[in-house]
mmCIF file of C-alpha atoms and ligand atoms in Angstrom:
data_model
loop_
_atom_site.group_PDB
_atom_site.id
_atom_site.type_symbol
_atom_site.label_atom_id
_atom_site.label_comp_id
_atom_site.label_asym_id
_atom_site.label_seq_id
_atom_site.Cartn_x
_atom_site.Cartn_y
_atom_site.Cartn_z
ATOM 1 C CA MET A 1 -1.745 13.948 -4.107
ATOM 2 C CA SER A 2 -2.395 10.494 -5.592
ATOM 3 C CA ILE A 3 -1.138 7.356 -3.857
ATOM 4 C CA GLU A 4 -0.273 4.118 -5.560
ATOM 5 C CA VAL A 5 0.517 0.912 -3.742
ATOM 6 C CA LYS A 6 1.992 -1.850 -5.921
ATOM 7 C CA HIS A 7 2.340 -5.508 -4.971
ATOM 8 C CA ILE A 8 3.004 -4.868 -1.287
ATOM 9 C CA VAL A 9 4.055 -7.838 0.817
ATOM 10 C CA LYS A 10 4.581 -7.626 4.577
ATOM 11 C CA THR A 11 5.503 -10.526 6.828
ATOM 12 C CA PHE A 12 5.731 -10.576 10.622
ATOM 13 C CA ASP A 13 7.922 -13.585 11.487
ATOM 14 C CA ALA A 14 6.342 -16.302 9.354
ATOM 15 C CA PHE A 15 2.932 -14.598 9.173
ATOM 16 C CA LYS A 16 1.941 -12.813 5.950
ATOM 17 C CA ALA A 17 0.016 -9.719 7.063
ATOM 18 C CA LEU A 18 -0.132 -8.331 3.500
ATOM 19 C CA ASP A 19 0.073 -10.529 0.446
ATOM 20 C CA ASP A 20 0.522 -8.772 -2.906
ATOM 21 C CA VAL A 21 -1.673 -5.755 -2.213
ATOM 22 C CA SER A 22 -2.133 -3.175 -4.984
ATOM 23 C CA LEU A 23 -4.298 -0.073 -4.849
ATOM 24 C CA LYS A 24 -4.522 3.310 -6.557
ATOM 25 C CA VAL A 25 -6.027 6.291 -4.750
ATOM 26 C CA GLN A 26 -6.797 9.382 -6.837
ATOM 27 C CA THR A 27 -6.086 12.895 -5.622
ATOM 28 C CA GLY A 28 -8.941 14.114 -3.433
ATOM 29 C CA GLU A 29 -10.540 10.698 -2.947
ATOM 30 C CA LEU A 30 -11.871 9.474 0.385
ATOM 31 C CA ILE A 31 -11.105 5.769 0.642
ATOM 32 C CA ALA A 32 -12.215 3.335 3.354
ATOM 33 C CA LEU A 33 -10.077 0.309 4.165
ATOM 34 C CA LEU A 34 -12.687 -2.106 5.468
ATOM 35 C CA GLY A 35 -12.227 -5.594 6.830
ATOM 36 C CA PRO A 36 -12.379 -7.803 9.890
ATOM 37 C CA SER A 37 -9.836 -7.659 12.686
ATOM 38 C CA GLY A 38 -6.421 -8.855 11.539
ATOM 39 C CA SER A 39 -7.093 -8.424 7.806
ATOM 40 C CA GLY A 40 -4.122 -6.052 7.397
ATOM 41 C CA LYS A 41 -5.811 -2.622 7.250
ATOM 42 C CA THR A 42 -3.619 -0.911 9.826
ATOM 43 C CA THR A 43 -0.457 -2.504 8.452
ATOM 44 C CA LEU A 44 -1.258 -1.124 4.988
ATOM 45 C CA LEU A 45 -1.987 2.333 6.406
ATOM 46 C CA ARG A 46 1.245 2.316 8.423
ATOM 47 C CA ILE A 47 3.268 1.328 5.348
ATOM 48 C CA ILE A 48 1.730 4.208 3.372
ATOM 49 C CA ALA A 49 2.538 6.531 6.264
ATOM 50 C CA GLY A 50 6.142 5.358 6.407
ATOM 51 C CA LEU A 51 5.767 4.010 9.961
ATOM 52 C CA GLU A 52 6.381 0.463 8.729
ATOM 53 C CA THR A 53 8.436 -0.855 5.812
ATOM 54 C CA ALA A 54 7.183 -3.398 3.314
ATOM 55 C CA ASP A 55 9.189 -6.532 2.482
ATOM 56 C CA ALA A 56 8.397 -6.093 -1.190
ATOM 57 C CA GLY A 57 6.446 -3.756 -3.445
ATOM 58 C CA GLU A 58 6.321 -0.054 -4.166
ATOM 59 C CA ILE A 59 4.558 3.032 -2.790
ATOM 60 C CA LEU A 60 4.211 5.984 -5.130
ATOM 61 C CA PHE A 61 3.151 9.448 -3.999
ATOM 62 C CA GLN A 62 2.041 11.458 -7.028
ATOM 63 C CA GLY A 63 3.902 8.955 -9.196
ATOM 64 C CA ASN A 64 7.181 9.233 -7.267
ATOM 65 C CA ASP A 65 8.700 6.400 -5.266
ATOM 66 C CA ALA A 66 8.150 7.166 -1.573
ATOM 67 C CA LYS A 67 10.260 4.306 -0.228
ATOM 68 C CA ASP A 68 13.227 6.403 0.774
ATOM 69 C CA LYS A 69 11.183 9.435 1.814
ATOM 70 C CA LYS A 70 11.284 10.043 5.556
ATOM 71 C CA ILE A 71 7.971 10.222 7.436
ATOM 72 C CA LYS A 72 8.198 13.976 7.919
ATOM 73 C CA ASP A 73 8.822 14.487 4.185
ATOM 74 C CA ARG A 74 5.776 12.480 3.116
ATOM 75 C CA ASN A 75 3.382 15.340 3.889
ATOM 76 C CA VAL A 76 1.026 13.024 5.686
ATOM 77 C CA GLY A 77 -1.286 13.786 8.607
ATOM 78 C CA PHE A 78 -2.381 10.983 10.956
ATOM 79 C CA VAL A 79 -5.303 10.515 13.256
ATOM 80 C CA PHE A 80 -5.374 7.289 15.247
ATOM 81 C CA GLN A 81 -8.013 5.971 17.606
ATOM 82 C CA HIS A 82 -5.558 5.866 20.485
ATOM 83 C CA TYR A 83 -3.299 8.630 19.293
ATOM 84 C CA ALA A 84 -4.008 10.612 22.417
ATOM 85 C CA LEU A 85 -3.538 14.338 22.659
ATOM 86 C CA PHE A 86 -0.731 15.539 24.937
ATOM 87 C CA ARG A 87 -2.485 15.738 28.300
ATOM 88 C CA HIS A 88 -0.235 18.375 29.829
ATOM 89 C CA MET A 89 -0.748 20.765 26.891
ATOM 90 C CA THR A 90 -3.765 22.935 26.172
ATOM 91 C CA VAL A 91 -5.761 22.315 23.020
ATOM 92 C CA ALA A 92 -4.051 25.271 21.299
ATOM 93 C CA GLU A 93 -0.606 23.948 22.284
ATOM 94 C CA ASN A 94 -1.528 20.511 20.985
ATOM 95 C CA ILE A 95 -2.580 21.906 17.614
ATOM 96 C CA SER A 96 0.493 24.110 17.279
ATOM 97 C CA PHE A 97 2.932 21.364 18.304
ATOM 98 C CA GLY A 98 3.687 20.181 14.755
ATOM 99 C CA LEU A 99 4.281 23.758 13.606
ATOM 100 C CA LYS A 100 6.617 24.611 16.478
ATOM 101 C CA VAL A 101 8.906 21.645 15.885
ATOM 102 C CA GLN A 102 9.401 22.385 12.198
ATOM 103 C CA PRO A 103 12.949 23.288 11.069
ATOM 104 C CA LYS A 104 13.754 26.922 11.752
ATOM 105 C CA HIS A 105 14.031 27.985 8.126
ATOM 106 C CA ILE A 106 10.428 27.001 7.361
ATOM 107 C CA ARG A 107 8.907 27.581 10.821
ATOM 108 C CA LEU A 108 6.104 30.164 10.988
ATOM 109 C CA SER A 109 6.356 33.172 13.310
ATOM 110 C CA GLU A 110 4.571 33.031 16.699
ATOM 111 C CA ASP A 111 1.812 35.316 15.401
ATOM 112 C CA LYS A 112 1.256 33.217 12.313
ATOM 113 C CA ILE A 113 1.123 30.033 14.404
ATOM 114 C CA LYS A 114 -1.487 31.647 16.673
ATOM 115 C CA ALA A 115 -3.557 32.683 13.668
ATOM 116 C CA LYS A 116 -3.290 29.190 12.216
ATOM 117 C CA VAL A 117 -4.475 27.564 15.465
ATOM 118 C CA LYS A 118 -7.459 29.926 15.498
ATOM 119 C CA GLU A 119 -8.265 29.037 11.900
ATOM 120 C CA LEU A 120 -8.031 25.295 12.605
ATOM 121 C CA LEU A 121 -10.221 25.550 15.702
ATOM 122 C CA HIS A 122 -12.771 27.332 13.566
ATOM 123 C CA LEU A 123 -12.495 24.649 10.893
ATOM 124 C CA VAL A 124 -13.301 21.866 13.367
ATOM 125 C CA GLN A 125 -16.045 24.053 14.861
ATOM 126 C CA LEU A 126 -14.514 24.250 18.309
ATOM 127 C CA ASP A 127 -13.416 27.920 18.419
ATOM 128 C CA TRP A 128 -13.933 28.223 22.156
ATOM 129 C CA VAL A 129 -11.796 25.333 23.486
ATOM 130 C CA GLY A 130 -8.252 26.609 22.773
ATOM 131 C CA ASN A 131 -7.365 27.166 26.431
ATOM 132 C CA ARG A 132 -8.859 23.942 27.716
ATOM 133 C CA TYR A 133 -6.941 20.756 28.468
ATOM 134 C CA PRO A 134 -7.852 17.521 26.640
ATOM 135 C CA SER A 135 -9.418 16.111 29.823
ATOM 136 C CA GLN A 136 -11.954 18.951 29.675
ATOM 137 C CA LEU A 137 -13.272 17.809 26.274
ATOM 138 C CA SER A 138 -15.734 15.113 25.242
ATOM 139 C CA GLY A 139 -14.462 12.124 23.225
ATOM 140 C CA GLY A 140 -15.875 13.520 19.979
ATOM 141 C CA GLN A 141 -14.317 16.924 20.619
ATOM 142 C CA ARG A 142 -10.938 15.279 21.328
ATOM 143 C CA GLN A 143 -11.057 13.466 17.992
ATOM 144 C CA ARG A 144 -11.816 16.713 16.183
ATOM 145 C CA ILE A 145 -8.855 18.349 17.906
ATOM 146 C CA ALA A 146 -6.694 15.367 16.891
ATOM 147 C CA LEU A 147 -7.816 16.071 13.330
ATOM 148 C CA ALA A 148 -6.981 19.773 13.679
ATOM 149 C CA ARG A 149 -3.543 18.835 14.988
ATOM 150 C CA ALA A 150 -2.966 16.512 12.021
ATOM 151 C CA LEU A 151 -4.026 19.247 9.602
ATOM 152 C CA ALA A 152 -1.805 21.952 11.082
ATOM 153 C CA ILE A 153 1.148 21.002 8.895
ATOM 154 C CA GLU A 154 -1.097 21.190 5.813
ATOM 155 C CA PRO A 155 -0.694 17.558 4.769
ATOM 156 C CA LYS A 156 -1.561 16.489 1.253
ATOM 157 C CA VAL A 157 -2.636 13.099 2.566
ATOM 158 C CA LEU A 158 -4.699 12.318 5.640
ATOM 159 C CA LEU A 159 -4.534 8.828 7.162
ATOM 160 C CA LEU A 160 -7.089 7.896 9.796
ATOM 161 C CA ASP A 161 -7.039 4.634 11.737
ATOM 162 C CA GLU A 162 -10.439 3.904 13.309
ATOM 163 C CA PRO A 163 -10.648 7.607 14.131
ATOM 164 C CA PHE A 164 -14.037 7.315 15.790
ATOM 165 C CA GLY A 165 -13.672 3.772 17.094
ATOM 166 C CA SER A 166 -13.892 4.574 20.772
ATOM 167 C CA LEU A 167 -16.955 6.826 20.538
ATOM 168 C CA ASP A 168 -20.582 5.958 21.090
ATOM 169 C CA ALA A 169 -22.860 5.256 18.111
ATOM 170 C CA GLN A 170 -24.558 8.663 17.925
ATOM 171 C CA VAL A 171 -21.327 10.686 18.101
ATOM 172 C CA ARG A 172 -19.712 8.319 15.599
ATOM 173 C CA LYS A 173 -22.513 8.960 13.166
ATOM 174 C CA GLU A 174 -22.307 12.726 13.518
ATOM 175 C CA LEU A 175 -18.529 12.746 13.183
ATOM 176 C CA ARG A 176 -18.460 10.586 10.099
ATOM 177 C CA GLN A 177 -20.877 12.884 8.284
ATOM 178 C CA TRP A 178 -18.809 15.788 9.451
ATOM 179 C CA LEU A 179 -15.621 14.081 8.163
ATOM 180 C CA ARG A 180 -17.217 13.716 4.732
ATOM 181 C CA ARG A 181 -18.102 17.422 4.507
ATOM 182 C CA PHE A 182 -14.738 18.345 5.907
ATOM 183 C CA HIS A 183 -12.892 16.182 3.369
ATOM 184 C CA ASP A 184 -14.870 17.740 0.510
ATOM 185 C CA ASP A 185 -14.036 21.264 1.676
ATOM 186 C CA LEU A 186 -10.305 20.579 1.959
ATOM 187 C CA HIS A 187 -9.816 18.467 -1.211
ATOM 188 C CA ILE A 188 -7.304 16.341 0.610
ATOM 189 C CA THR A 189 -6.565 12.680 -0.256
ATOM 190 C CA SER A 190 -7.806 10.603 2.681
ATOM 191 C CA LEU A 191 -7.659 6.949 3.676
ATOM 192 C CA PHE A 192 -9.439 5.710 6.737
ATOM 193 C CA VAL A 193 -9.423 2.316 8.379
ATOM 194 C CA THR A 194 -12.643 0.919 9.760
ATOM 195 C CA HIS A 195 -14.211 -2.433 10.547
ATOM 196 C CA ASP A 196 -17.668 -0.809 10.530
ATOM 197 C CA GLN A 197 -19.336 -1.488 7.184
ATOM 198 C CA GLU A 198 -22.013 1.157 7.689
ATOM 199 C CA GLU A 199 -19.339 3.784 8.304
ATOM 200 C CA ALA A 200 -17.425 2.776 5.160
ATOM 201 C CA LEU A 201 -20.509 2.618 2.940
ATOM 202 C CA GLU A 202 -21.869 5.937 4.152
ATOM 203 C CA VAL A 203 -18.714 8.033 3.972
ATOM 204 C CA ALA A 204 -16.271 6.732 1.379
ATOM 205 C CA ASP A 205 -16.003 7.415 -2.349
ATOM 206 C CA ARG A 206 -14.624 3.914 -2.725
ATOM 207 C CA VAL A 207 -14.329 1.011 -0.338
ATOM 208 C CA VAL A 208 -11.382 -1.406 -0.251
ATOM 209 C CA VAL A 209 -12.587 -4.660 1.313
ATOM 210 C CA MET A 210 -9.704 -6.590 2.880
ATOM 211 C CA ASN A 211 -9.532 -10.167 4.112
ATOM 212 C CA GLN A 212 -6.537 -12.117 5.425
ATOM 213 C CA GLY A 213 -3.909 -9.809 3.984
ATOM 214 C CA HIS A 214 -5.353 -9.363 0.524
ATOM 215 C CA ILE A 215 -7.905 -7.157 -1.213
ATOM 216 C CA GLU A 216 -11.194 -8.897 -1.959
ATOM 217 C CA GLN A 217 -12.770 -5.994 -3.842
ATOM 218 C CA ILE A 218 -12.352 -2.297 -4.566
ATOM 219 C CA GLY A 219 -15.460 -0.388 -5.566
ATOM 220 C CA THR A 220 -17.953 2.342 -4.824
ATOM 221 C CA PRO A 221 -20.224 1.650 -1.838
ATOM 222 C CA GLN A 222 -22.978 0.784 -4.301
ATOM 223 C CA GLU A 223 -20.767 -1.669 -6.219
ATOM 224 C CA VAL A 224 -19.439 -3.550 -3.210
ATOM 225 C CA TYR A 225 -22.891 -3.785 -1.634
ATOM 226 C CA HIS A 226 -24.982 -4.670 -4.686
ATOM 227 C CA LYS A 227 -22.342 -6.391 -6.810
ATOM 228 C CA PRO A 228 -20.043 -8.172 -4.353
ATOM 229 C CA ALA A 229 -17.066 -9.901 -5.956
ATOM 230 C CA SER A 230 -17.053 -12.790 -3.484
ATOM 231 C CA VAL A 231 -19.097 -14.536 -0.818
ATOM 232 C CA PHE A 232 -16.794 -12.957 1.756
ATOM 233 C CA VAL A 233 -17.670 -9.403 0.621
ATOM 234 C CA LEU A 234 -21.330 -10.313 0.419
ATOM 235 C CA ASN A 235 -21.400 -11.606 3.996
ATOM 236 C CA PHE A 236 -19.230 -8.860 5.393
ATOM 237 C CA LEU A 237 -21.396 -6.079 4.005
ATOM 238 C CA GLY A 238 -24.731 -7.088 5.428
ATOM 239 C CA ASN A 239 -27.205 -9.849 6.147
ATOM 240 C CA VAL A 240 -27.924 -12.373 3.468
ATOM 241 C CA ASN A 241 -30.125 -15.464 3.012
ATOM 242 C CA LEU A 242 -28.856 -18.601 1.330
ATOM 243 C CA PHE A 243 -30.950 -20.765 -1.001
ATOM 244 C CA ARG A 244 -30.184 -23.640 -3.326
ATOM 245 C CA GLY A 245 -31.559 -23.425 -6.826
ATOM 246 C CA ARG A 246 -31.014 -22.818 -10.490
ATOM 247 C CA VAL A 247 -31.095 -19.687 -12.618
ATOM 248 C CA ILE A 248 -32.284 -20.172 -16.172
ATOM 249 C CA ASP A 249 -32.555 -17.196 -18.525
ATOM 250 C CA GLY A 250 -32.663 -14.901 -15.507
ATOM 251 C CA LYS A 251 -35.542 -16.860 -13.942
ATOM 252 C CA LEU A 252 -35.194 -18.434 -10.525
ATOM 253 C CA PHE A 253 -36.021 -22.017 -9.674
ATOM 254 C CA LEU A 254 -35.513 -22.678 -6.009
ATOM 255 C CA ASP A 255 -34.802 -26.320 -5.179
ATOM 256 C CA HIS A 256 -37.524 -26.551 -2.565
ATOM 257 C CA SER A 257 -40.385 -26.097 -5.049
ATOM 258 C CA GLY A 258 -40.467 -29.208 -7.205
ATOM 259 C CA ALA A 259 -43.450 -27.898 -9.141
ATOM 260 C CA ASN A 260 -41.238 -25.437 -10.971
ATOM 261 C CA LEU A 261 -39.006 -27.997 -12.496
ATOM 262 C CA SER A 262 -41.549 -29.173 -15.063
ATOM 263 C CA GLN A 263 -42.151 -25.600 -16.226
ATOM 264 C CA GLY A 264 -38.435 -25.027 -16.697
ATOM 265 C CA GLY A 265 -38.106 -28.013 -19.018
ATOM 266 C CA ASP A 266 -35.233 -30.402 -18.490
ATOM 267 C CA LEU A 267 -33.085 -28.909 -15.743
ATOM 268 C CA SER A 268 -30.894 -31.937 -15.213
ATOM 269 C CA ASN A 269 -28.056 -30.412 -17.252
ATOM 270 C CA ILE A 270 -28.220 -27.103 -15.393
ATOM 271 C CA LYS A 271 -26.097 -27.015 -12.288
ATOM 272 C CA PRO A 272 -27.676 -25.983 -9.013
ATOM 273 C CA ALA A 273 -26.063 -23.004 -7.316
ATOM 274 C CA ASN A 274 -25.927 -21.293 -3.961
ATOM 275 C CA LEU A 275 -28.165 -18.258 -4.339
ATOM 276 C CA TYR A 276 -27.504 -15.413 -1.918
ATOM 277 C CA ILE A 277 -30.433 -13.075 -1.424
ATOM 278 C CA ARG A 278 -30.416 -9.930 0.719
ATOM 279 C CA PRO A 279 -33.336 -9.383 3.159
ATOM 280 C CA HIS A 280 -34.801 -6.537 1.071
ATOM 281 C CA GLN A 281 -34.870 -8.795 -2.010
ATOM 282 C CA LEU A 282 -37.521 -11.029 -0.473
ATOM 283 C CA ASP A 283 -41.243 -10.302 -0.711
ATOM 284 C CA ILE A 284 -43.800 -11.295 1.894
ATOM 285 C CA SER A 285 -47.424 -12.057 1.142
ATOM 286 C CA ARG A 286 -50.360 -13.786 2.824
ATOM 287 C CA HIS A 287 -50.982 -16.036 -0.198
ATOM 288 C CA PRO A 288 -48.377 -17.779 -2.360
ATOM 289 C CA GLN A 289 -47.215 -15.464 -5.134
ATOM 290 C CA GLY A 290 -45.368 -17.191 -7.955
ATOM 291 C CA ASP A 291 -43.726 -20.591 -8.057
ATOM 292 C CA ASN A 292 -40.929 -19.938 -5.619
ATOM 293 C CA ALA A 293 -43.081 -18.978 -2.614
ATOM 294 C CA ILE A 294 -41.905 -20.576 0.618
ATOM 295 C CA LYS A 295 -44.338 -21.042 3.481
ATOM 296 C CA SER A 296 -42.846 -19.482 6.624
ATOM 297 C CA ILE A 297 -43.778 -18.448 10.104
ATOM 298 C CA VAL A 298 -43.052 -14.995 11.544
ATOM 299 C CA LYS A 299 -40.729 -15.398 14.545
ATOM 300 C CA PHE A 300 -39.716 -11.845 15.329
ATOM 301 C CA LEU A 301 -40.498 -8.326 14.140
ATOM 302 C CA ASN A 302 -38.264 -5.273 14.593
ATOM 303 C CA LEU A 303 -40.356 -2.192 13.930
ATOM 304 C CA ALA A 304 -37.854 0.407 15.131
ATOM 305 C CA GLY A 305 -36.225 1.917 12.080
ATOM 306 C CA SER A 306 -36.923 3.238 8.614
ATOM 307 C CA SER A 307 -37.763 -0.316 7.485
ATOM 308 C CA VAL A 308 -39.252 -3.339 9.248
ATOM 309 C CA LYS A 309 -36.982 -6.335 9.843
ATOM 310 C CA LEU A 310 -38.462 -9.791 10.267
ATOM 311 C CA ASP A 311 -37.008 -13.124 11.309
ATOM 312 C CA LEU A 312 -38.881 -16.074 9.846
ATOM 313 C CA SER A 313 -38.624 -19.815 9.914
ATOM 314 C CA THR A 314 -39.486 -21.720 6.728
ATOM 315 C CA GLU A 315 -41.511 -24.909 6.573
ATOM 316 C CA PHE A 316 -38.185 -26.650 5.826
ATOM 317 C CA GLY A 317 -36.734 -25.395 9.087
ATOM 318 C CA ASN A 318 -34.464 -22.696 7.629
ATOM 319 C CA GLU A 319 -34.113 -19.255 9.182
ATOM 320 C CA LEU A 320 -34.798 -16.248 6.943
ATOM 321 C CA GLN A 321 -34.296 -12.525 7.376
ATOM 322 C CA VAL A 322 -36.609 -10.215 5.471
ATOM 323 C CA GLU A 323 -36.773 -6.437 5.293
ATOM 324 C CA ILE A 324 -39.898 -4.625 4.131
ATOM 325 C CA THR A 325 -40.955 -0.988 4.090
ATOM 326 C CA GLN A 326 -43.065 0.475 6.901
ATOM 327 C CA GLN A 327 -45.796 0.993 4.317
ATOM 328 C CA GLU A 328 -45.788 -2.690 3.307
ATOM 329 C CA TYR A 329 -45.882 -3.606 6.975
ATOM 330 C CA SER A 330 -48.921 -1.351 7.592
ATOM 331 C CA GLN A 331 -50.749 -2.965 4.696
ATOM 332 C CA LEU A 332 -49.932 -6.534 5.745
ATOM 333 C CA LYS A 333 -50.424 -5.955 9.501
ATOM 334 C CA LEU A 334 -48.171 -8.904 10.289
ATOM 335 C CA ILE A 335 -48.014 -10.381 13.737
ATOM 336 C CA LYS A 336 -45.632 -12.759 15.433
ATOM 337 C CA GLY A 337 -46.518 -16.433 14.989
ATOM 338 C CA GLU A 338 -48.566 -16.148 11.805
ATOM 339 C CA ASN A 339 -47.976 -17.965 8.525
ATOM 340 C CA VAL A 340 -46.869 -16.031 5.448
ATOM 341 C CA PHE A 341 -45.256 -16.754 2.075
ATOM 342 C CA VAL A 342 -41.810 -15.496 1.189
ATOM 343 C CA CYS A 343 -40.779 -15.065 -2.422
ATOM 344 C CA PRO A 344 -37.440 -13.878 -3.850
ATOM 345 C CA LYS A 345 -37.525 -10.827 -6.134
ATOM 346 C CA ASP A 346 -33.853 -10.868 -7.052
ATOM 347 C CA VAL A 347 -30.497 -12.516 -6.308
ATOM 348 C CA THR A 348 -27.380 -10.641 -5.160
ATOM 349 C CA PHE A 349 -24.845 -13.375 -5.760
ATOM 350 C CA CYS A 350 -24.852 -16.718 -7.492
ATOM 351 C CA GLU A 351 -22.163 -19.255 -6.594
ATOM 352 C CA TYR A 352 -21.817 -22.249 -8.867
ATOM 353 C CA GLU A 353 -20.056 -25.393 -7.814
ATOM 354 C CA ILE A 354 -16.797 -25.970 -9.621
HETATM 355 P P1 ATP B 401 -7.714 -4.525 13.543
HETATM 356 O O1 ATP B 401 -9.027 -4.120 12.930
HETATM 357 O O2 ATP B 401 -7.894 -5.558 14.633
HETATM 358 O O3 ATP B 401 -6.858 -3.386 13.942
HETATM 359 P P2 ATP B 401 -6.216 -4.862 11.071
HETATM 360 O O4 ATP B 401 -7.001 -5.312 9.892
HETATM 361 O O5 ATP B 401 -5.873 -3.430 11.143
HETATM 362 O O6 ATP B 401 -6.921 -5.362 12.393
HETATM 363 P P3 ATP B 401 -3.403 -5.329 11.284
HETATM 364 O O7 ATP B 401 -3.244 -4.567 12.546
HETATM 365 O O8 ATP B 401 -2.887 -4.749 10.032
HETATM 366 O O9 ATP B 401 -4.921 -5.769 11.076
HETATM 367 O O10 ATP B 401 -2.728 -6.758 11.498
HETATM 368 C C1 ATP B 401 -2.689 -7.737 10.476
HETATM 369 C C2 ATP B 401 -2.027 -8.986 11.040
HETATM 370 O O11 ATP B 401 -0.649 -8.731 11.270
HETATM 371 C C3 ATP B 401 -2.609 -9.438 12.386
HETATM 372 O O12 ATP B 401 -2.695 -10.842 12.401
HETATM 373 C C4 ATP B 401 -1.605 -8.936 13.399
HETATM 374 O O13 ATP B 401 -1.558 -9.783 14.535
HETATM 375 C C5 ATP B 401 -0.298 -8.980 12.624
HETATM 376 N N1 ATP B 401 0.609 -7.930 13.074
HETATM 377 C C6 ATP B 401 0.432 -6.596 12.943
HETATM 378 N N2 ATP B 401 1.481 -5.915 13.451
HETATM 379 C C7 ATP B 401 2.349 -6.843 13.945
HETATM 380 C C8 ATP B 401 3.629 -6.790 14.592
HETATM 381 N N3 ATP B 401 4.215 -5.616 14.815
HETATM 382 N N4 ATP B 401 4.197 -7.950 14.938
HETATM 383 C C9 ATP B 401 3.612 -9.151 14.669
HETATM 384 N N5 ATP B 401 2.421 -9.276 14.056
HETATM 385 C C10 ATP B 401 1.795 -8.148 13.695
#
């Protein structure tokens, strides 16, 4: 089922939580709503679910206006971070709850409900926990049961609000990969709220980056990371270094290196810009390479990881973050306190003064 949100506005007292938000989610897509605390992610999700009403705008489910559709008729499953399981019910009773409260004329027989619970437990790979109580499960297992409970009514849309927010990093990572596989198997349309950029970039087909009640950018993980639409998106999706300089015919001229200016001809009519460069777009060498090389001192090295992260301080007193491969690190054999030269390979975002 596709979902379309058109020009949604939502105000709480005088505060605009959502300001003209529009978004189209295709059938079967997995979408991440990503943004800092208070950016309006949960409010948007709750409006789609029917738990909150918008002041203005439209919600279309498969092209049909959903405004007057009751929550139970929207065919939506929810999983919330704090949407606790019923403590006094076993896991099996929790999963079957939604099926047992359905109107009599569509309610499944006891046997069919039992079979369905078994099938769902198998789907979330927890076949053996049906008779346990929620308190006898780990946090990750509880979230998977919450997912099974949401899926029992066979929703066409799955809405997840920070579903793994309360779990530790390792379990979070496992569950998000599991959610991706799970989503692909079920071909369900899913939206999940997160403030964790890594989670959004790793799992989603497309990421909706929100800020102060509006959408900053909608794009694939690759697009939002490598081609950010604004400085906000750029900063929110990872570390970045800021330089002042000019770009002429694709060539960089950083302001610090006066020597370049003569080679670039007359640059006085070319406006300087803020140049945002990600840590992996900077090269490190022992000798100056190219005109833009900046003499820097190594302040800190983080060797734990698939790449090596360095904090440096330039001769102009600026802090830089650089990321190089383990192989580059082995060749350079860098140590803390030594002088190196940093040179930009590329620029992620160029901001010109108006
Ligand atoms: P978080 O990541 O912290 O959950 P969020 O991006 O999901 O944040 P929302 O929960 O949608 O943000 O809230 C957006 C803004 O609307 C916040 O400033 C919040 O205080 C406000 N808000 C949300 N619900 C209400 C409410 N029921 N009454 C008043 N203000 C509200």
